[in-house]
Coordinates of C-alpha atoms in Angstrom, one line a residue:
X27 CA -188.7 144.8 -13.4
X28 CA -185.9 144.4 -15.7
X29 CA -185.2 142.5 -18.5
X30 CA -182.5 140.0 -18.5
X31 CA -182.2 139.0 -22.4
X32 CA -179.4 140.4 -23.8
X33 CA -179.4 142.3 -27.1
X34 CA -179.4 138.9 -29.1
X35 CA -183.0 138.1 -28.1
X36 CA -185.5 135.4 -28.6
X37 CA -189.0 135.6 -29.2
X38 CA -189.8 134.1 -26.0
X39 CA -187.6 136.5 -24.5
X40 CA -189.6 139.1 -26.6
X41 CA -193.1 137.8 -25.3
X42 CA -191.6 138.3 -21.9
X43 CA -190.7 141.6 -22.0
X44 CA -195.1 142.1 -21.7
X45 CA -194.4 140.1 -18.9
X46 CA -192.0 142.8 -17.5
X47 CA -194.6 145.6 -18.4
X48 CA -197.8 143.6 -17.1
X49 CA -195.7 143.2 -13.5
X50 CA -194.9 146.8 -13.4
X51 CA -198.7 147.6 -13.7
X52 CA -199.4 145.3 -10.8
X53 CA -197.5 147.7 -8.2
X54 CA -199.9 150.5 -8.8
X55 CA -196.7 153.2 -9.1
X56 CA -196.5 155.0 -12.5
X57 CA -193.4 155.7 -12.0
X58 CA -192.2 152.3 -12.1
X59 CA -194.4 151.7 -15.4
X60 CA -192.8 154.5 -16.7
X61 CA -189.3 153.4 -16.3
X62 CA -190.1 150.5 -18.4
X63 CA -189.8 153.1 -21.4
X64 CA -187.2 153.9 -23.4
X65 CA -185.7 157.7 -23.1
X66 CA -187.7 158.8 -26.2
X67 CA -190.7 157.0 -26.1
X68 CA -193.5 157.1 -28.1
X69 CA -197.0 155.8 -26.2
X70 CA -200.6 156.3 -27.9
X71 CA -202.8 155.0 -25.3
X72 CA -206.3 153.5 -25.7
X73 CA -208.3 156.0 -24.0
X74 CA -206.4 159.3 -24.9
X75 CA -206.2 161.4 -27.9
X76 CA -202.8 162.7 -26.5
X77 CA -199.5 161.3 -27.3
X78 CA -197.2 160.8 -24.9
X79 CA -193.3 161.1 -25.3
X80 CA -191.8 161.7 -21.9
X81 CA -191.6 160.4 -18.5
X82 CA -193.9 163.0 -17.5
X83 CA -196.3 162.1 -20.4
X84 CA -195.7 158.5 -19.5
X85 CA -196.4 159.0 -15.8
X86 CA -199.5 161.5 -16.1
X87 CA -201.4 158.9 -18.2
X88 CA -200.1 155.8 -15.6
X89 CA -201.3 158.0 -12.7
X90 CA -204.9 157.6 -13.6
X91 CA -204.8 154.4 -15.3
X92 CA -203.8 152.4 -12.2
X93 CA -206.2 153.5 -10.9
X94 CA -208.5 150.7 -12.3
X95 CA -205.8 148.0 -11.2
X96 CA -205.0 146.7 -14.7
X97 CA -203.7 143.3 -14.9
X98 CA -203.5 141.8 -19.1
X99 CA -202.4 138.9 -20.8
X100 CA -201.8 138.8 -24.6
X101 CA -204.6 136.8 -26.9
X102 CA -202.5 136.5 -30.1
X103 CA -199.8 138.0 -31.3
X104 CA -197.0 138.5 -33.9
X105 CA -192.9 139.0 -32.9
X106 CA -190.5 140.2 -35.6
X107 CA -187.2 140.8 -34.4
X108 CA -184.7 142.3 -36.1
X109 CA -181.0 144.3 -35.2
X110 CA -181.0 145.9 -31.7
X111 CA -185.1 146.2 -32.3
X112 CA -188.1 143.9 -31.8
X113 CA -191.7 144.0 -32.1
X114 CA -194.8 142.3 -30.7
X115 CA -197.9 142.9 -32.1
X116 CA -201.4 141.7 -31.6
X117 CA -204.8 141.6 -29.0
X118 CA -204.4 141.7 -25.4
X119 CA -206.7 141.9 -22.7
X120 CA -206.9 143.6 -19.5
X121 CA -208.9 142.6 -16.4
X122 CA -209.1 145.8 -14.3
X123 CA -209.4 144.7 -10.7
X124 CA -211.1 147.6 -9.3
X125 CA -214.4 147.1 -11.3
X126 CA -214.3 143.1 -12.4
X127 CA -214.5 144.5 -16.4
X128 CA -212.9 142.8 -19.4
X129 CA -211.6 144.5 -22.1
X130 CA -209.6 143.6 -25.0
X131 CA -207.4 145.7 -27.1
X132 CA -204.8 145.9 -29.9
X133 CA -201.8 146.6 -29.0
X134 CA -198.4 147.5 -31.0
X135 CA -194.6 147.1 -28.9
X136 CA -191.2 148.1 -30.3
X137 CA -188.8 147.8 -28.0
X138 CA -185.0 148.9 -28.3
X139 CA -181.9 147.4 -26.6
X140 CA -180.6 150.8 -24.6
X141 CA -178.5 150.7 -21.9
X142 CA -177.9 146.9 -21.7
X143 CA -181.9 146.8 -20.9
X144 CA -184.9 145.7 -23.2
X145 CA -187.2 149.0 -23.4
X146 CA -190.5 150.2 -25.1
X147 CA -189.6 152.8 -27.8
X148 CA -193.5 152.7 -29.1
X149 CA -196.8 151.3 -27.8
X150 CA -199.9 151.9 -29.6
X151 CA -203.0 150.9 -27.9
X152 CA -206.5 151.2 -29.4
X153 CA -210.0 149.7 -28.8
X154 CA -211.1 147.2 -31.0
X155 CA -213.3 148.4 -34.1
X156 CA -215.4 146.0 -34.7
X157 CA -217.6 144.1 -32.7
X158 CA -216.1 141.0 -31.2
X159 CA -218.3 137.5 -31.0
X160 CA -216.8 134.5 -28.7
X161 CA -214.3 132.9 -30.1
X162 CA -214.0 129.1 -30.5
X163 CA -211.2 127.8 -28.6
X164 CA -208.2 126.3 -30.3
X165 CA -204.8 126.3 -29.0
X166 CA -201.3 126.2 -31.0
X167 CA -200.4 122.3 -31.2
X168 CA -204.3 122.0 -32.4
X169 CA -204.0 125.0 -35.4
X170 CA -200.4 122.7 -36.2
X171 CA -203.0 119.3 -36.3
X172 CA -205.0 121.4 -39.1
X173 CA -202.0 120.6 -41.1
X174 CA -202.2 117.2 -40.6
X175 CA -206.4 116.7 -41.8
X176 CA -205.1 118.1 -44.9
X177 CA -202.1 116.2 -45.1
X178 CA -204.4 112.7 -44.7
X179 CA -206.9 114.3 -47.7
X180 CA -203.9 114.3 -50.1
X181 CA -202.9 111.1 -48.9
X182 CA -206.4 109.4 -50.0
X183 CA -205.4 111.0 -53.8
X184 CA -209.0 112.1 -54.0
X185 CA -209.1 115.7 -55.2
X186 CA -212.9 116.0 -53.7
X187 CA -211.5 115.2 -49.9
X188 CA -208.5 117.9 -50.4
X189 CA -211.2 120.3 -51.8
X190 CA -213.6 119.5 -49.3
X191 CA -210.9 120.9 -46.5
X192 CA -211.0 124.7 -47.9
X193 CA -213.7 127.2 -46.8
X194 CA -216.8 127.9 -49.3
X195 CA -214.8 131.3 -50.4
X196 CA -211.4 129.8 -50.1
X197 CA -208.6 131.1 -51.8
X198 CA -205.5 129.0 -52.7
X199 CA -202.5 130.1 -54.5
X200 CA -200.6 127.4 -55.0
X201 CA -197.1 126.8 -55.4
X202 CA -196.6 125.7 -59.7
X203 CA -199.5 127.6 -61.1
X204 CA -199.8 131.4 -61.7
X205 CA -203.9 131.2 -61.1
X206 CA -205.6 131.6 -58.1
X207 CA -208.2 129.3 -57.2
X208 CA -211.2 130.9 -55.6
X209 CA -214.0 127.9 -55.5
X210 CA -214.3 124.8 -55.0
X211 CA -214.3 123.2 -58.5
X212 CA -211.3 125.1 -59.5
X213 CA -209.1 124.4 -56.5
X214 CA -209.9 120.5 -57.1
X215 CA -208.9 121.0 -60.4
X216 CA -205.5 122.1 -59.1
X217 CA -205.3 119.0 -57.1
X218 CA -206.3 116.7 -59.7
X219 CA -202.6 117.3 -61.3
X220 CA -200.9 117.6 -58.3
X221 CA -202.3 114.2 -56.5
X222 CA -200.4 112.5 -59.7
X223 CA -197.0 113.2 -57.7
X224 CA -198.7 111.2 -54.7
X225 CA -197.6 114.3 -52.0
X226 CA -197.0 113.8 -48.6
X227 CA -196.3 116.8 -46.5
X228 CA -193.9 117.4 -43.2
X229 CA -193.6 121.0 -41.5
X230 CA -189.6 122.4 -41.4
X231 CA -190.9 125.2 -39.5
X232 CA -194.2 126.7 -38.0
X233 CA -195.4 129.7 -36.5
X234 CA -198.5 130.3 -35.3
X235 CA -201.3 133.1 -34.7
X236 CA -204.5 133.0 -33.3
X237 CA -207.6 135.0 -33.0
X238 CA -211.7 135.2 -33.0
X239 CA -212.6 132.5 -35.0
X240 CA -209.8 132.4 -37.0
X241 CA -205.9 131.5 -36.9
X242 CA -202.8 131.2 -39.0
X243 CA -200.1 128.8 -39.4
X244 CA -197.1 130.0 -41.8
X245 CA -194.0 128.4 -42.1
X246 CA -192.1 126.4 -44.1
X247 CA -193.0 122.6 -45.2
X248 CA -191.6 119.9 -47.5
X249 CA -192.9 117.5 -49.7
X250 CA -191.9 113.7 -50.9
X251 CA -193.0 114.0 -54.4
X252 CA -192.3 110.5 -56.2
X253 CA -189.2 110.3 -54.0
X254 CA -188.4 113.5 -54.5
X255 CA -188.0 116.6 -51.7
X256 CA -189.3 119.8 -52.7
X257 CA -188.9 122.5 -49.9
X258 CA -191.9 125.7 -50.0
X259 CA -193.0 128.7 -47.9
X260 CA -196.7 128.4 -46.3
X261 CA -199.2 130.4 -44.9
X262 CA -202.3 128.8 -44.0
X263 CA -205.4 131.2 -42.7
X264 CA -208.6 128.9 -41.0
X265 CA -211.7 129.8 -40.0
X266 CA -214.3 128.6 -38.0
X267 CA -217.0 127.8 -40.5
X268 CA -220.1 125.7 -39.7
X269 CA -218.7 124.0 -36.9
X270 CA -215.2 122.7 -38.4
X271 CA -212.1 124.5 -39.1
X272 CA -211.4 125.4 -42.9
X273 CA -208.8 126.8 -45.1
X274 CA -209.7 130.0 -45.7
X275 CA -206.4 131.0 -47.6
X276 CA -203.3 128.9 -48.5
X277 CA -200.3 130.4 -50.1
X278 CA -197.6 127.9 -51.1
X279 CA -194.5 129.6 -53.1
X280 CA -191.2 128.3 -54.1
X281 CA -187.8 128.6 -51.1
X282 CA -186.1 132.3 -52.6
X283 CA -183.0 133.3 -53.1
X284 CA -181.2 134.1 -49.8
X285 CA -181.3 137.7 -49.0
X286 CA -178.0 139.8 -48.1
X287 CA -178.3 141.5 -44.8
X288 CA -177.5 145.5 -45.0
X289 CA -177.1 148.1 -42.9
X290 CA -178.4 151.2 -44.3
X291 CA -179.6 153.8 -42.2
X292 CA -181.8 156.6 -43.4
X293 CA -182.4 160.4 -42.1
X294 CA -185.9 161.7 -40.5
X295 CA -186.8 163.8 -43.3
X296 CA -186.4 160.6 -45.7
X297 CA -188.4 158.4 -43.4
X298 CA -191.7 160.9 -43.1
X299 CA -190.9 160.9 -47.5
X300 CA -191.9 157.1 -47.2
X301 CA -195.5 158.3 -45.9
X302 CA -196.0 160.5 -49.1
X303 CA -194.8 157.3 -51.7
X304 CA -197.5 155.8 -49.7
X305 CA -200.1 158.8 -50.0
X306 CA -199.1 158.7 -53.6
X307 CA -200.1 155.4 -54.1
X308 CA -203.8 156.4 -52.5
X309 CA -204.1 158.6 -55.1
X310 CA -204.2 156.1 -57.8
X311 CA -207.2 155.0 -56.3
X312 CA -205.6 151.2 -57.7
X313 CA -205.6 149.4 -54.6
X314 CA -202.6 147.0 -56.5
X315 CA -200.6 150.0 -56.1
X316 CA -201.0 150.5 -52.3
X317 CA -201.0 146.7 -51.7
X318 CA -197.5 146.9 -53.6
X319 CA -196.2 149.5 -50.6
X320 CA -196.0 146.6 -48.4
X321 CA -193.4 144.4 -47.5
X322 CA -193.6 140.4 -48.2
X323 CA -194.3 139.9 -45.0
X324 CA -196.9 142.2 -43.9
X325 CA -198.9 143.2 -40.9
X326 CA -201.6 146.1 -41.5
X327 CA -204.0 146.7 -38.5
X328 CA -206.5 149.1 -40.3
X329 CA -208.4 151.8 -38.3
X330 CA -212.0 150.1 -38.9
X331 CA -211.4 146.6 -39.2
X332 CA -210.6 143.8 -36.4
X333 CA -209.0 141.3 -39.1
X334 CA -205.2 141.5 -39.2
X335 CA -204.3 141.7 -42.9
X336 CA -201.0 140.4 -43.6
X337 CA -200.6 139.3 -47.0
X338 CA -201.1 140.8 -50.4
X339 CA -204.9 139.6 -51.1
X340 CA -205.6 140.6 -47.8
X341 CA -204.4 144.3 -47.9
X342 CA -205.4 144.8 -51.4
X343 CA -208.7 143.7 -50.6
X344 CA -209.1 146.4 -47.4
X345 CA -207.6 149.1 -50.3
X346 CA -210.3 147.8 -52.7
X347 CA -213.2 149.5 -50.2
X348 CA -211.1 152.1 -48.4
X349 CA -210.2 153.8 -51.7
X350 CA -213.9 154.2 -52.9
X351 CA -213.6 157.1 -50.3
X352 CA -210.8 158.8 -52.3
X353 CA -208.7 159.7 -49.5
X354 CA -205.4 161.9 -49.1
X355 CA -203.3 162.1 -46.1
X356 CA -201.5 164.3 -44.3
X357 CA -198.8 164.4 -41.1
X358 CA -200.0 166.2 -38.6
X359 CA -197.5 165.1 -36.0
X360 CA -194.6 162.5 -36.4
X361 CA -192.1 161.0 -34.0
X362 CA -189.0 159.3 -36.0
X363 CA -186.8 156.0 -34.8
X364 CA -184.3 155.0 -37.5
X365 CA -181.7 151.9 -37.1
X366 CA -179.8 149.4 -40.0
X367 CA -182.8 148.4 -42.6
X368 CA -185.7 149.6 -40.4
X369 CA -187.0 152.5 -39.3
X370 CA -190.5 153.8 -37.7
X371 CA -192.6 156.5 -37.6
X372 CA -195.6 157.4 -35.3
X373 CA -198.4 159.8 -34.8
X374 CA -201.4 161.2 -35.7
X375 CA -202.6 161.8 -39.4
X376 CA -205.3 163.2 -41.1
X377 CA -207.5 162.3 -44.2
X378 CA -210.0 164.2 -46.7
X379 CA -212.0 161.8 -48.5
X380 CA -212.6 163.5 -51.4
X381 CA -215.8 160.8 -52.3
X382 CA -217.5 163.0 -49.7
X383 CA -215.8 165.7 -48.2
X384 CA -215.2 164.2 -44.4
X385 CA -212.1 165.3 -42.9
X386 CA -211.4 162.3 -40.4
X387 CA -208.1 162.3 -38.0
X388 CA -206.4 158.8 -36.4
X389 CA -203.3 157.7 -34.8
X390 CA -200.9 155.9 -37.4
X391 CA -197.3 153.4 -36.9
X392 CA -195.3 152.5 -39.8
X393 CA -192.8 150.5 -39.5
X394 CA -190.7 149.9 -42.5
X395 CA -187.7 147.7 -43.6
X396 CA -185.7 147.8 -46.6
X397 CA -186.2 145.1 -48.8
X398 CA -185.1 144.0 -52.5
X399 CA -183.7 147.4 -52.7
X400 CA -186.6 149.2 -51.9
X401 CA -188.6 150.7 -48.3
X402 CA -191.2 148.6 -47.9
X403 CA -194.0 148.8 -44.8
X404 CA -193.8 146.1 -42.6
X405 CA -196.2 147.4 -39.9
X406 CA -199.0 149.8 -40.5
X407 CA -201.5 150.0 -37.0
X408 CA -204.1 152.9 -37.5
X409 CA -206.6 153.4 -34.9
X410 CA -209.5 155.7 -34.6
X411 CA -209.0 158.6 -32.2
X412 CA -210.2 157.1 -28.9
X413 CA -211.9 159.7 -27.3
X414 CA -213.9 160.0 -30.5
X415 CA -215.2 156.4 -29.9
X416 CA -214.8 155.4 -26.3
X417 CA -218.0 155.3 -24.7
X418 CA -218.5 158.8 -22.7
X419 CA -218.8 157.4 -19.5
X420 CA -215.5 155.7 -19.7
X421 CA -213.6 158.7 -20.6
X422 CA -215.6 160.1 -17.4
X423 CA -214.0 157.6 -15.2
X424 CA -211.0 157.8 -16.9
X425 CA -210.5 161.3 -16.7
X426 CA -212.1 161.0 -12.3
X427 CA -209.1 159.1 -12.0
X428 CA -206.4 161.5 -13.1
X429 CA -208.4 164.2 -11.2

């Protein structure tokens, strides 16, 4: 039950560390679960309003959780690593061995390097919001092969076949044109130019995501255009649409400049100031100006949608709905981490939505990292408050079990 990596880590070494976790679970003694926490810990558990941020929080929770003989393994997920901090970020699902039920979550690790050990300094675990339909199968060398039908469409230099590979409300952004191409005629118009330069594509690097019905390859690719290499950024989003993967969104943008690595550290009372530049930008009700909060590489889990939105269309598009509610935050309890260029903060919030009045409260995690100059939100999970939403008899259980 402890990590080996060292504080340079991998993301295999990352994906592990669940590993670590999930064997702890299987000895049925919360105090080993516990250990696997860092000294100020932060969990928000799926089927508890109450935060826990001690061993004695940690273990309380464990005692009547293990109960159920939880055993999980991860779905999809997302690992960012950055300077003596690392993050995995996604659905998991538990099988709990005393009943036979299923039950998937999402889930939210930071862990810290303390002590020469790998440790959890945040999880946030919540239910998922929507409704969740079976998923067709596809695994990660099969998303990579998407590339490929794609890749084969430009090489017929028939701008119908390279259309005919996006979804029905596909969005492209492509890499030497400021318009975005929404539909079908106007994203074979795009291609009708580019096919001139006779493209043929090769993936530099690739990481993949999956999840219900949809999945996400985003890396970086090159081109041989008329003998010459050109070098872009992609993200590619399919979905599972009338029996055949399509490309729901494609984002192709030019290599940038390389970034300098810094080491700035900020103060508590300047981190919880980063939730009010946010707040601020709620107020503006222009869902631009919230989207623009968020880092280049983004990763918002919103509290009432199972979609993972992490690019700009996709978060300015949640903001689009969310701020017909006209809502304004407030802190109601915040724990602070802070280290070189990042810094978290987690707890519970609450909103009035002055559309109608409603005073609703939720768990929150912001993770943020200082980029161009600027704090930027890199993470953002929100999640309902679960005994709000949890069915009644499975708070019961839960709350037997602790007896």
């Amino acid at each position: 039950t402890k990590s080996t990596a060292g504080a340079d880590i991998t993301e295999s070494e990352v994906r592990a560390l669940f590993s670590l976790w999930n064997n702890a679970l299987a000895t049925g003694d919360s105090r080993i679960v516990a250990s696997r926490y860092a000294k100020n810990p932060v969990l928000l558990p799926t089927v508890s309003d109450v935060p826990r941020t001690d061993f004695a929080g940690l273990k309380d929770y464990f005692d009547g959780f293990l109960q159920k003989q939880p055993q999980g393994k991860i779905l999809s997920g997302d690992i960012r690593i950055g300077d003596g901090w690392c993050q995995d970020a996604g659905i998991y699902e538990f099988t709990m061995g005393a009943t036979g039920d299923v039950v998937k979550a999402r889930y939210s690790y930071v862990y810290v390097y303390e002590g020469g050990q790998w440790k959890i300094a945040h999880h946030h675990s919540s239910v998922m919001p929507e409704g969740i339909d079976i998923a067709q199968p596809i695994t990660e060398p099969e998303v990579r092969g998407l590339f490929h039908l794609w890749n084969d469409a430009l090489a017929t230099l028939d701008p119908d076949a390279v259309a005919k590979r996006y979804a029905k409300e596909g969005v492209l952004l492509p890499t030497v044109s400021d318009v975005p191409r929404t539909d079908y005629a106007s994203i074979k118009d795009y291609f009708v130019n580019f096919l001139q330069k006779k493209p043929q594509g090769i993936i530099l690097e690739s990481n993949v995501m999956i999840g219900t019905n949809w999945c996400q390859d985003a890396g970086i690719y090159e081109f041989d255009l008329l003998g010459d290499k050109v070098k872009a950024r992609y993200s590619f989003i399919y979905k599972y649409e009338d029996g055949e993967w399509k490309i729901a969104h494609h984002h192709s943008s030019v290599m940038p400049e390389a970034q300098l690595a810094g080491g700035t550290v900020i103060g508590d009372a300047e981190v919880r100031g980063l939730f009010s530049l946010w707040n601020d930008a709620l107020a503006t009700l222009d869902p631009d100006t919230v989207a623009k909060r968020y880092s280049k590489k983004p990763c918002l889990l919103p509290t009432v949608s199972d979609t993972p939105r992490d690019d700009y269309d996709k978060i300015r598009a949640y903001f689009v709905d969310f701020l017909q509610k006209k809502p304004q935050g407030k802190i109601l309890e915040s724990w602070v981490t802070s280290g070189p260029d990042w810094c978290m903060d987690d707890g519970i919030y609450e909103f009035t939505m002055g559309a109608t009045g409603d005073v609703v409260k939720a768990r929150y995690s912001f993770v943020y990292t200082l980029e161009d100059g600027e704090w930027k939100i890199a993470h953002h999970h929100s999640s309902q408050m679960p005994e709000e939403i949890v069915p009644k008899a499975m708070l019961e259980e839960a709350q037997k079990a602790m007896a």
